[in-house]
CSV table of C-alpha atoms in Angstrom, one decimal:
chain,number,residue,atom,x,y,z
A,1,MET,CA,-44.5,49.8,-26.4
A,2,ALA,CA,-42.0,50.8,-29.1
A,3,GLN,CA,-42.8,54.4,-28.6
A,4,ALA,CA,-42.2,54.1,-24.8
A,5,GLY,CA,-38.8,52.5,-25.6
A,6,ALA,CA,-37.9,55.3,-28.0
A,7,GLU,CA,-38.9,57.8,-25.3
A,8,ILE,CA,-36.6,56.2,-22.8
A,9,TYR,CA,-33.6,56.3,-25.1
A,10,GLU,CA,-34.4,59.9,-26.1
A,11,ARG,CA,-34.4,60.9,-22.4
A,12,PHE,CA,-31.2,58.9,-21.7
A,13,PHE,CA,-29.4,60.6,-24.7
A,14,HIS,CA,-30.4,64.1,-23.6
A,15,THR,CA,-30.0,63.6,-19.8
A,16,LEU,CA,-26.7,61.8,-19.5
A,17,PRO,CA,-23.8,64.2,-19.0
A,18,THR,CA,-21.6,62.1,-21.2
A,19,ILE,CA,-20.8,63.6,-24.6
A,20,MET,CA,-22.9,61.8,-27.2
A,21,ALA,CA,-23.8,62.3,-30.8
A,22,ALA,CA,-25.0,60.7,-34.0
A,23,VAL,CA,-22.9,61.6,-37.0
A,24,GLY,CA,-24.0,60.7,-40.6
A,25,PHE,CA,-21.7,58.8,-42.9
A,26,ASP,CA,-21.4,62.2,-44.7
A,27,GLY,CA,-19.6,63.5,-41.6
A,28,LEU,CA,-22.3,65.9,-40.5
A,29,PHE,CA,-23.8,66.0,-37.0
A,30,ALA,CA,-27.2,64.5,-37.1
A,31,GLU,CA,-27.8,65.0,-33.3
A,32,ALA,CA,-25.8,66.0,-30.3
A,33,ASN,CA,-26.6,66.0,-26.6
A,34,GLN,CA,-26.0,68.6,-23.8
A,35,GLY,CA,-22.6,67.0,-23.0
A,36,TRP,CA,-21.2,69.0,-25.9
A,37,GLU,CA,-22.3,72.3,-24.4
A,38,ALA,CA,-21.3,71.3,-20.8
A,39,THR,CA,-17.8,70.2,-21.9
A,40,LEU,CA,-16.9,72.2,-25.0
A,41,GLY,CA,-19.4,75.0,-24.9
A,42,HIS,CA,-21.2,74.1,-28.2
A,43,LYS,CA,-24.9,74.2,-28.2
A,44,PRO,CA,-26.3,70.9,-29.5
A,45,ALA,CA,-28.8,72.6,-31.9
A,46,ALA,CA,-25.9,74.6,-33.4
A,47,LEU,CA,-24.0,71.5,-34.2
A,48,ALA,CA,-26.8,69.9,-36.2
A,49,GLY,CA,-25.7,69.7,-39.9
A,50,THR,CA,-22.2,70.9,-39.3
A,51,PRO,CA,-19.1,68.8,-40.2
A,52,CYS,CA,-17.8,66.9,-37.2
A,53,LEU,CA,-14.2,67.3,-38.5
A,54,ASP,CA,-14.6,71.1,-38.1
A,55,LEU,CA,-14.3,70.6,-34.4
A,56,VAL,CA,-11.2,68.4,-34.6
A,57,HIS,CA,-7.7,69.8,-34.0
A,58,PRO,CA,-6.0,70.1,-37.4
A,59,ASP,CA,-3.2,67.7,-36.4
A,60,ASP,CA,-5.8,65.0,-35.6
A,61,ARG,CA,-8.1,65.4,-38.6
A,62,ASP,CA,-6.5,62.9,-41.0
A,63,ARG,CA,-6.5,60.2,-38.3
A,64,ILE,CA,-10.1,60.8,-37.5
A,65,ALA,CA,-11.1,60.8,-41.2
A,66,ALA,CA,-9.3,57.4,-41.6
A,67,ILE,CA,-11.2,56.0,-38.5
A,68,LYS,CA,-14.5,57.2,-40.0
A,69,ALA,CA,-13.7,55.5,-43.3
A,70,LYS,CA,-12.9,52.2,-41.4
A,71,LEU,CA,-16.2,52.4,-39.6
A,72,ILE,CA,-18.1,53.0,-42.8
A,73,GLU,CA,-16.3,50.1,-44.4
A,74,GLY,CA,-17.5,47.7,-41.7
A,75,ASP,CA,-15.3,48.0,-38.6
A,76,PRO,CA,-17.6,47.5,-35.7
A,77,GLN,CA,-16.1,50.2,-33.4
A,78,HIS,CA,-13.1,52.4,-32.7
A,79,LEU,CA,-11.7,53.8,-29.5
A,80,PHE,CA,-9.3,56.8,-29.8
A,81,GLU,CA,-8.2,60.1,-28.2
A,82,ALA,CA,-8.3,63.4,-30.1
A,83,ARG,CA,-8.4,67.1,-29.4
A,84,PHE,CA,-11.7,68.9,-30.1
A,85,ARG,CA,-12.2,72.7,-30.3
A,86,CYS,CA,-14.2,74.4,-27.6
A,87,ALA,CA,-16.6,77.3,-28.3
A,88,ASP,CA,-14.0,79.7,-26.8
A,89,GLY,CA,-11.3,78.5,-29.3
A,90,GLY,CA,-9.3,76.4,-27.0
A,91,TYR,CA,-9.0,72.6,-27.2
A,92,ARG,CA,-9.9,69.7,-24.9
A,93,TRP,CA,-8.8,66.1,-25.2
A,94,LEU,CA,-11.7,63.6,-25.6
A,95,TYR,CA,-11.6,59.8,-25.3
A,96,MET,CA,-14.0,58.7,-28.1
A,97,ARG,CA,-15.9,55.4,-28.5
A,98,CYS,CA,-17.5,55.2,-32.0
A,99,ALA,CA,-19.7,52.5,-33.6
A,100,ALA,CA,-21.3,52.5,-37.0
A,101,ASP,CA,-25.0,51.7,-37.8
A,102,ARG,CA,-24.7,50.8,-41.5
A,103,ASP,CA,-28.5,50.5,-41.9
A,104,LYS,CA,-29.1,54.0,-40.7
A,105,ARG,CA,-25.8,55.3,-42.1
A,106,LEU,CA,-24.9,56.8,-38.7
A,107,ILE,CA,-21.9,56.7,-36.5
A,108,TYR,CA,-22.7,56.8,-32.8
A,109,VAL,CA,-20.3,58.6,-30.6
A,110,ALA,CA,-19.8,58.6,-26.8
A,111,ALA,CA,-16.9,60.7,-25.4
A,112,SER,CA,-15.3,61.6,-22.1
A,113,ASP,CA,-13.1,64.6,-21.3
A,114,ILE,CA,-9.6,63.4,-20.6
A,115,THR,CA,-7.9,66.8,-20.6
A,116,PRO,CA,-6.8,66.7,-16.9
A,117,ARG,CA,-5.2,63.2,-17.5
A,118,LYS,CA,-3.3,64.4,-20.6
A,119,ALA,CA,-2.0,67.4,-18.6
A,120,THR,CA,-0.8,65.1,-15.9
A,121,GLU,CA,0.9,62.9,-18.4
A,122,GLN,CA,2.7,65.9,-19.9
A,123,ALA,CA,3.8,67.2,-16.5
A,124,LEU,CA,5.3,63.8,-15.7
A,125,ARG,CA,7.2,63.7,-19.1
A,126,ASP,CA,8.4,67.3,-18.4
A,127,SER,CA,9.5,66.4,-14.9
A,128,GLU,CA,11.4,63.3,-16.2
A,129,GLU,CA,13.1,65.4,-18.9
A,130,THR,CA,14.2,68.0,-16.3
A,131,ARG,CA,15.6,65.3,-14.0
A,132,ARG,CA,17.4,63.7,-16.9
A,133,LYS,CA,19.0,67.1,-17.9
A,134,ILE,CA,20.1,67.8,-14.3
A,135,LEU,CA,21.7,64.4,-14.0
A,136,ASP,CA,23.4,64.6,-17.4
A,137,ALA,CA,24.8,68.1,-16.7
A,138,ALA,CA,26.0,67.4,-13.2
A,139,PRO,CA,29.8,67.8,-13.0
A,140,MET,CA,30.1,64.9,-10.6
A,141,ALA,CA,28.8,61.4,-10.3
A,142,MET,CA,25.3,61.2,-8.8
A,143,SER,CA,23.0,58.4,-7.9
A,144,ILE,CA,19.5,58.2,-6.6
A,145,VAL,CA,19.0,56.1,-3.6
A,146,ASN,CA,15.7,55.0,-2.2
């Protein structure tokens, strides 16, 4: 029965399109699923044994390293956003959920691509900044009426 249960979880891990991985406490990928290839272009087999932080945007690495340390120290889970490098050299924003298994010395990761949402948020900020500049530079009094 235990083998059947393990087989179910194995199929779940490799079938689900969600980005999933197991990362050792040493920071190396122990296993990754097809979500990494579908979203970022990295073949799961190529990730095995490579440092997870190698894929993280340089501006996000210290924060991710600190989160990893907290998980190892005993925090049950962390949720965060970070940029990860694609196989083509670009970056995509991922929303990460990580939990530590202290007995197995693994950190389990599930992630979703939030790049479109981040682009929309940036466009809204840019639009607000443009509107503010127009209003501030106007040579006459203006108001916005609904």
